Tab-separated table of C-alpha atoms in Angstrom:
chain	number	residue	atom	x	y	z
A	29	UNK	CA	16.628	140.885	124.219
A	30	UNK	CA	17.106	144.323	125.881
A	31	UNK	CA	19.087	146.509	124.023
A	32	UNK	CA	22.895	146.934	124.914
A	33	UNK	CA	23.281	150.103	127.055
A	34	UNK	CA	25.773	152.575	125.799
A	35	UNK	CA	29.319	152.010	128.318
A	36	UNK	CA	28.968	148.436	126.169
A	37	UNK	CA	33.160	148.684	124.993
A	38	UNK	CA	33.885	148.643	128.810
A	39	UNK	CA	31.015	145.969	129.531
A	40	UNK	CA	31.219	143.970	127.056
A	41	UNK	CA	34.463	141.587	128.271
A	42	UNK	CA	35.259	138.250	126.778
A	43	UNK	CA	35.578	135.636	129.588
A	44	UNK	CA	35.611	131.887	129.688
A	45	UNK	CA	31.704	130.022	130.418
A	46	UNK	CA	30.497	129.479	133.507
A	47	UNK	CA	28.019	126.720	134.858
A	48	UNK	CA	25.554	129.831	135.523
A	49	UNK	CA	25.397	130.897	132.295
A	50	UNK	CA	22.510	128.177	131.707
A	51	UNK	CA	20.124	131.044	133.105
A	52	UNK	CA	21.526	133.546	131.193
A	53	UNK	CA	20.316	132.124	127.763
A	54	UNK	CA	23.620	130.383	126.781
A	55	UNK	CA	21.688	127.266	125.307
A	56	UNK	CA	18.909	129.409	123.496
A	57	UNK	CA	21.857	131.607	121.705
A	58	UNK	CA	23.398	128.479	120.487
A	59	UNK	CA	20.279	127.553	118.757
A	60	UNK	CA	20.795	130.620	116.744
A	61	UNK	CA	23.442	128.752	115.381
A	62	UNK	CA	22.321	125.149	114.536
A	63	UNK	CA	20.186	122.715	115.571
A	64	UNK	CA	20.152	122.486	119.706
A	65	UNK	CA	17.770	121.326	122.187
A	66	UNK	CA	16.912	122.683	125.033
A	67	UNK	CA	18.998	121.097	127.398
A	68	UNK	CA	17.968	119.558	131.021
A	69	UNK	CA	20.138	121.134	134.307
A	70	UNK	CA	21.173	118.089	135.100
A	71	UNK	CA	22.449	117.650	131.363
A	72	UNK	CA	24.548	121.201	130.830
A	73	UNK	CA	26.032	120.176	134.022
A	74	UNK	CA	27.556	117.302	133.879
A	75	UNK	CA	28.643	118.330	130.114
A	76	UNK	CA	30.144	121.269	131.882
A	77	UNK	CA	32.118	119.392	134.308
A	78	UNK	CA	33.192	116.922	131.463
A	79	UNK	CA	34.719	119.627	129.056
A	80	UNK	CA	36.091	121.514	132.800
A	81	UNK	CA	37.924	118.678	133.288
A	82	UNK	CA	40.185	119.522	130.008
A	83	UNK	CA	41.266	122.666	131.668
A	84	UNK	CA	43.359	124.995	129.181
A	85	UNK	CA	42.761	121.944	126.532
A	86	UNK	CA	38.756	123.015	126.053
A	87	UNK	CA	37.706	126.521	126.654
A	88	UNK	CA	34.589	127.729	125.669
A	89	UNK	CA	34.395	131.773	125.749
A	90	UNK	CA	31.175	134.173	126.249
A	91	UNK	CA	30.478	137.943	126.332
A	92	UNK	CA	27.616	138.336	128.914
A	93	UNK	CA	25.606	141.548	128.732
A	94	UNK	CA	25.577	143.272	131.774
A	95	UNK	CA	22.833	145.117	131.457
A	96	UNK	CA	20.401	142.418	130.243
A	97	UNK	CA	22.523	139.773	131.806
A	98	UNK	CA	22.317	137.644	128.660
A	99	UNK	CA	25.230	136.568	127.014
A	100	UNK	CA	25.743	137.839	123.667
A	101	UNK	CA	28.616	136.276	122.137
A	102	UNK	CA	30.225	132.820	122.436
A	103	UNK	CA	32.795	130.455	120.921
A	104	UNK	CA	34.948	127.449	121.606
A	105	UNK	CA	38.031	126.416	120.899
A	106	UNK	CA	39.519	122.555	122.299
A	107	UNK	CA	43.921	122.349	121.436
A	108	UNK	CA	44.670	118.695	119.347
A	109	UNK	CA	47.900	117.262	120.351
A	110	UNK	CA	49.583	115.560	118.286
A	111	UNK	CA	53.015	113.600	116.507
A	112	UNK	CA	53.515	115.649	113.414
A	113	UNK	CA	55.112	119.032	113.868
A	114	UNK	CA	57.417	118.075	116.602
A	115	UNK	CA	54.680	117.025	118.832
A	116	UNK	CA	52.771	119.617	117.753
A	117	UNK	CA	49.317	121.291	118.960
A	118	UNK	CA	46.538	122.792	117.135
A	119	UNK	CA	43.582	124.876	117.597
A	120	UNK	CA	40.277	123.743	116.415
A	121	UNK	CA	37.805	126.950	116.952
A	122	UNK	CA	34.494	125.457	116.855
A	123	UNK	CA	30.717	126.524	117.337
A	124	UNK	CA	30.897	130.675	117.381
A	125	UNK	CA	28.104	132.787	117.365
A	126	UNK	CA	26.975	136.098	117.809
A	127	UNK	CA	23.469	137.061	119.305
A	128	UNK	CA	21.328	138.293	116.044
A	129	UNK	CA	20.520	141.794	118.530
A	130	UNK	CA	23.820	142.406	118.650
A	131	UNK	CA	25.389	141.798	115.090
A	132	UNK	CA	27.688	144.637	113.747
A	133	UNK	CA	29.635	145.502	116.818
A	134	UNK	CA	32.456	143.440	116.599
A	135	UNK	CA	31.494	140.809	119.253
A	136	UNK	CA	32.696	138.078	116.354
A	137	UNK	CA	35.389	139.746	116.249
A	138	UNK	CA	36.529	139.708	120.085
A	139	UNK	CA	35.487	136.096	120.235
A	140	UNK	CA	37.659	134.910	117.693
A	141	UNK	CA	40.457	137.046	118.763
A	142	UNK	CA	39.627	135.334	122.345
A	143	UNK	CA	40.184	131.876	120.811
A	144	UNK	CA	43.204	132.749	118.913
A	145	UNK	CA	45.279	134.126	121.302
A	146	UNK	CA	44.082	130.904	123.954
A	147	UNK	CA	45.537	128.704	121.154
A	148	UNK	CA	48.578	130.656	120.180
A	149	UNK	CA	49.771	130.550	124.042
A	150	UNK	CA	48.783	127.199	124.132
A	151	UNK	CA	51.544	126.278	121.800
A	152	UNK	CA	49.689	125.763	118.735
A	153	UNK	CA	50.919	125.876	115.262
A	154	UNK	CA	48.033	126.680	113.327
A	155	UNK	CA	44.244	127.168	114.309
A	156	UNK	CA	41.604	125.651	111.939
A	157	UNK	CA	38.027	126.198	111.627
A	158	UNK	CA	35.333	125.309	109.066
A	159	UNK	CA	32.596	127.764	107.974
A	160	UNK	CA	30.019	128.382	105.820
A	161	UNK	CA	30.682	129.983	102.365
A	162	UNK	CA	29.016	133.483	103.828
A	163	UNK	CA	31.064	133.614	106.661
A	164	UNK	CA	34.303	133.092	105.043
A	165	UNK	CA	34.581	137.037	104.509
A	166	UNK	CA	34.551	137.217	108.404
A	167	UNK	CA	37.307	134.752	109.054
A	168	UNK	CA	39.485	135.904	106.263
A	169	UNK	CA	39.546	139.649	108.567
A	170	UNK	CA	40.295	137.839	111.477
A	171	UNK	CA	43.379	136.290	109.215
A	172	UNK	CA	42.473	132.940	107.869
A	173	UNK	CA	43.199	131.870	104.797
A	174	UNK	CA	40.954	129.107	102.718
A	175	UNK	CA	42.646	126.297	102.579
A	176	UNK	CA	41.734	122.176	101.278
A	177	UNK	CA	38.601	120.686	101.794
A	178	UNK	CA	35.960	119.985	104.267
A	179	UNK	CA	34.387	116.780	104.346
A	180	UNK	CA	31.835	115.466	106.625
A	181	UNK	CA	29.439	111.836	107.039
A	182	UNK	CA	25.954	111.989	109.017
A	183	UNK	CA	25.456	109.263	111.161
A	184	UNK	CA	22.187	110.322	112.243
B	10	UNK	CA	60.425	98.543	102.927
B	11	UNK	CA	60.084	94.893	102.450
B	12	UNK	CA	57.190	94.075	100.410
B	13	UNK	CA	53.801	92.703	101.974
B	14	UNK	CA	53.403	88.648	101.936
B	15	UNK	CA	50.757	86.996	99.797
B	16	UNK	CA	48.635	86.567	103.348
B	17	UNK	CA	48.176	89.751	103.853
B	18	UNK	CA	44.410	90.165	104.098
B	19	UNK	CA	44.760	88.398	107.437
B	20	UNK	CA	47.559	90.170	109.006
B	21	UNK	CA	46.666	93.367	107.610
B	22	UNK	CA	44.360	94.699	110.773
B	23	UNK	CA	43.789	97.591	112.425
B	24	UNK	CA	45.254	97.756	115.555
B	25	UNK	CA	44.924	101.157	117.920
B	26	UNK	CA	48.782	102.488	118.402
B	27	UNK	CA	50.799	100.968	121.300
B	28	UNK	CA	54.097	102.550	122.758
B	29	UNK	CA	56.414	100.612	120.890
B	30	UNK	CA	55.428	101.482	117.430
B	31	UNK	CA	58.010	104.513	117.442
B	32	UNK	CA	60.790	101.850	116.544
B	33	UNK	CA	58.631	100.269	113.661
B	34	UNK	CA	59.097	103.417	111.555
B	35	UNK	CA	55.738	104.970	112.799
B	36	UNK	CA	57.210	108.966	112.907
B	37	UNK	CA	58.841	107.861	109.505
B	38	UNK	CA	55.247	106.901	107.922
B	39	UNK	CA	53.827	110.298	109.645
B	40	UNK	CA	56.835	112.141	107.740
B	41	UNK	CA	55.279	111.078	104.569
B	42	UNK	CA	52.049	113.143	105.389
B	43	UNK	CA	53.448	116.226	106.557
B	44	UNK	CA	56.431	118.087	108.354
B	45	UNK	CA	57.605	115.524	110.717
B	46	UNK	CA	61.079	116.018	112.569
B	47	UNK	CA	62.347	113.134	114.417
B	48	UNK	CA	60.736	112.528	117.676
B	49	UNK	CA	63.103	111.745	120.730
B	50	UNK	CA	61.688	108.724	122.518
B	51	UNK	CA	60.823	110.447	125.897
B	52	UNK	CA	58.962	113.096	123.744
B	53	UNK	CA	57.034	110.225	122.331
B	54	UNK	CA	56.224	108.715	125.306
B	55	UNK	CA	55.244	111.744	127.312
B	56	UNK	CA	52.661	112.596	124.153
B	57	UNK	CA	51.689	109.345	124.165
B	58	UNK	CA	50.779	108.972	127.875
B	59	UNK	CA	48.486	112.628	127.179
B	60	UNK	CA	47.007	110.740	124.579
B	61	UNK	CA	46.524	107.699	126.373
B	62	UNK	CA	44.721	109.888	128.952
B	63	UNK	CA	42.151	110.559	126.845
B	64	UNK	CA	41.137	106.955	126.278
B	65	UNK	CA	38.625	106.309	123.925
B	66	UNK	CA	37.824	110.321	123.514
B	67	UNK	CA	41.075	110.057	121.295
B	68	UNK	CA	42.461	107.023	119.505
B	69	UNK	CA	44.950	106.230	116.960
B	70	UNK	CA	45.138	103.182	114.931
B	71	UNK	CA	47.966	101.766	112.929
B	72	UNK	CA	48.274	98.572	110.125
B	73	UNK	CA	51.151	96.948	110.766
B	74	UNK	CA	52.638	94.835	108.339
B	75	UNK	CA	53.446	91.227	110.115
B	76	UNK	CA	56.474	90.454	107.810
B	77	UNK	CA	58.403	93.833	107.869
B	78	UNK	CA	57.290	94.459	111.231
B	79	UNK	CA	56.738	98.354	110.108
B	80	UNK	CA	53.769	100.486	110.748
B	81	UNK	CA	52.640	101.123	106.718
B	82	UNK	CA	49.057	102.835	107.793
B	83	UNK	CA	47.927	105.396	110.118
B	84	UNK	CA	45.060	107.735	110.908
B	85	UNK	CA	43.762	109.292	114.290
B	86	UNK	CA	39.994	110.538	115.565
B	87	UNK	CA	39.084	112.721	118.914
B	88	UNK	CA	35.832	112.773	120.233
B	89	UNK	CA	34.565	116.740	120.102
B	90	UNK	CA	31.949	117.191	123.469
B	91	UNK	CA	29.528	119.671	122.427
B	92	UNK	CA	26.373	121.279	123.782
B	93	UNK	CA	24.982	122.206	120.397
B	94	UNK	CA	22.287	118.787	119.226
B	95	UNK	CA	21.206	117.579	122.888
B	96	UNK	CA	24.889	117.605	124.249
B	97	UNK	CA	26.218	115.885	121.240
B	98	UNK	CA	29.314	114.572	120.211
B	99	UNK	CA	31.583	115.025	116.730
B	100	UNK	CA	34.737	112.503	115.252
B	101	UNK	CA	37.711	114.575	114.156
B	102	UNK	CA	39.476	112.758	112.058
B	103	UNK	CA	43.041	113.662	111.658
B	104	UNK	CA	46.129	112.119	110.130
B	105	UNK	CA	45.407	109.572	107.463
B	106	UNK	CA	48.473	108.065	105.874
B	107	UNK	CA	49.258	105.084	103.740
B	108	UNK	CA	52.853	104.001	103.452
B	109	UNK	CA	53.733	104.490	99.599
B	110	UNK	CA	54.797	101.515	98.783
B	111	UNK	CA	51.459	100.175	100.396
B	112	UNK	CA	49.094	102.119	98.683
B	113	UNK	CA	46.041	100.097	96.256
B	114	UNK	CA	45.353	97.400	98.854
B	115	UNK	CA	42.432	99.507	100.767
B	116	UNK	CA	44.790	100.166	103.719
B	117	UNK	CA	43.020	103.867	103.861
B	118	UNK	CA	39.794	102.286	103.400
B	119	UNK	CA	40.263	100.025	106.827
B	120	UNK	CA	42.040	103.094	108.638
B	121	UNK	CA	39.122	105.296	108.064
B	122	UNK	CA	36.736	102.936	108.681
B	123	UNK	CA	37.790	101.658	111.629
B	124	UNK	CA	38.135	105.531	112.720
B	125	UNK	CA	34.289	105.937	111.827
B	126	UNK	CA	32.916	102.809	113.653
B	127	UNK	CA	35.003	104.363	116.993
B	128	UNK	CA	33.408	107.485	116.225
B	129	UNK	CA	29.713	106.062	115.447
B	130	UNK	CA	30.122	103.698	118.488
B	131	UNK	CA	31.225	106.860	120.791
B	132	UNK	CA	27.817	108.010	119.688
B	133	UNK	CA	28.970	111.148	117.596
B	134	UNK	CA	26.373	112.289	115.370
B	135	UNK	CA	29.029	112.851	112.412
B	136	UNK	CA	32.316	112.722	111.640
B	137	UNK	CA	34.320	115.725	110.196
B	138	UNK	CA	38.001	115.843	108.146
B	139	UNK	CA	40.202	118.242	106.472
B	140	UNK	CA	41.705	116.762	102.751
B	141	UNK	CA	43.376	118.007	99.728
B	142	UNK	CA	41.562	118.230	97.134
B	143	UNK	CA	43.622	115.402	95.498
B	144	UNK	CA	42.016	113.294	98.239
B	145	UNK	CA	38.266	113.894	97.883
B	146	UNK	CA	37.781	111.450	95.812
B	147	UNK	CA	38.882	108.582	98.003
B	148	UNK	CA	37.118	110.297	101.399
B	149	UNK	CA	33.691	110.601	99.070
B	150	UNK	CA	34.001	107.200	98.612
B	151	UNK	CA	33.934	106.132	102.070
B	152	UNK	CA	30.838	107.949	102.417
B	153	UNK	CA	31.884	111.451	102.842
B	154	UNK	CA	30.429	114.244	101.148
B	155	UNK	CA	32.154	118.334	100.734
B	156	UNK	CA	30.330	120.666	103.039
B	157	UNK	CA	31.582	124.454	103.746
B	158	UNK	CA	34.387	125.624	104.102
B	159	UNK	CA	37.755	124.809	105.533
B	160	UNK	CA	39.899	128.236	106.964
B	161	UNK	CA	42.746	128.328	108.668
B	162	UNK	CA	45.612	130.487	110.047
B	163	UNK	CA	48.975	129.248	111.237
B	164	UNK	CA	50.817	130.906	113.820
B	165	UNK	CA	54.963	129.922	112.377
């Protein structure tokens, strides 16, 4: 990946995904992050149109480079309604990552910041996220606190 | 509550929520989980119809105990829509409660199964939930195992 030119703090914007971003190596940065397969056109779009279709409910969030016009940064973050709390909401922040060219410049940082602030105007009470035991220092400067357990089942 | 009849291995069954569950005491079993405040009835509704709009990407199911007429079981699972493993899909399961003076009959063993067969038949690749650690004993024995870590940060 090129190298990020040096007006990057104006540049480097936080903005919601957009069905172009396909070209722009959105799939191949989330492989950075887990398992993901490279994904068919036809595939990302209509998965695209799917989470659209939850408006303010699902947002996903990039930071596109504009000089390499890659993006660098994403995360997503989809609001839970629900009964308890008044009819509360919360925010479930799910799937960040940070390209590994352009660690150490805060992009995490804006991202989650992003997120937050979608979810606080949203309504939500909290906002929750599960991590690995590395990134925890991360989260806990972008003010989370450890809290209960995480539990998960494979199904495949 | 009035206590459960001898026959209640057949009425006991999971059932997804319906509209007029508010006036079988289901806020009042949600207030033993958590901060509940009474719900007016046109708040319920309206939250349920969002719900309801979600169809089968969120459900909630309830036990309801055919002799009292009460809701005494709960729990509720939304289907995440991912682009991460080939457009994939993840169960959030949410809300789990057993009325106390239910509890020891496997109510939260149906609730969370039923919740994973939605999720499994949805096609989710795995299913995900918060719990205290008081609980992890009765999640790991519905198949669950502890993975990473849980953060969160609440915004009142």
């Amino acid at each position: 990946m090129q190298s990020i030119n040096s007006n990057e703090e104006e540049t480097l914007r936080v903005r919601k995904l957009e069905i172009t971003d396909k070209s722009k190596g959105f799939i191949e940065l989330l492989q950075q992050l887990t398992i993901c397969d490279s994904v068919s056109d036809n595939d990302f779009q209509e998965r695209f149109q799917e989470l659209s279709a939850y408006g303010d409910n699902h947002v996903i969030c990039v930071i596109e480079d504009d000089s390499s016009r890659k993006i660098i940064a994403t995360g997503s973050v989809f609001i839970e309604k629900k009964f308890i709390r008044n009819c509360g909401k919360v925010g479930h922040i799910e799937d960040v990552v940070v390209d590994s060219s352009a660690r150490g410049k805060q992009l995490g940082k804006k991202i989650v910041g992003f997120l937050m602030d979608h979810a606080c105007s949203m309504g939500c009470y909290k906002v929750i996220l599960d991590c690995s035991v590395e990134n925890r220092a991360f989260y806990e400067k972008c003010g989370f606190k450890e809290k209960e357990v995480k539990m998960v089942k494979y199904f495949i």
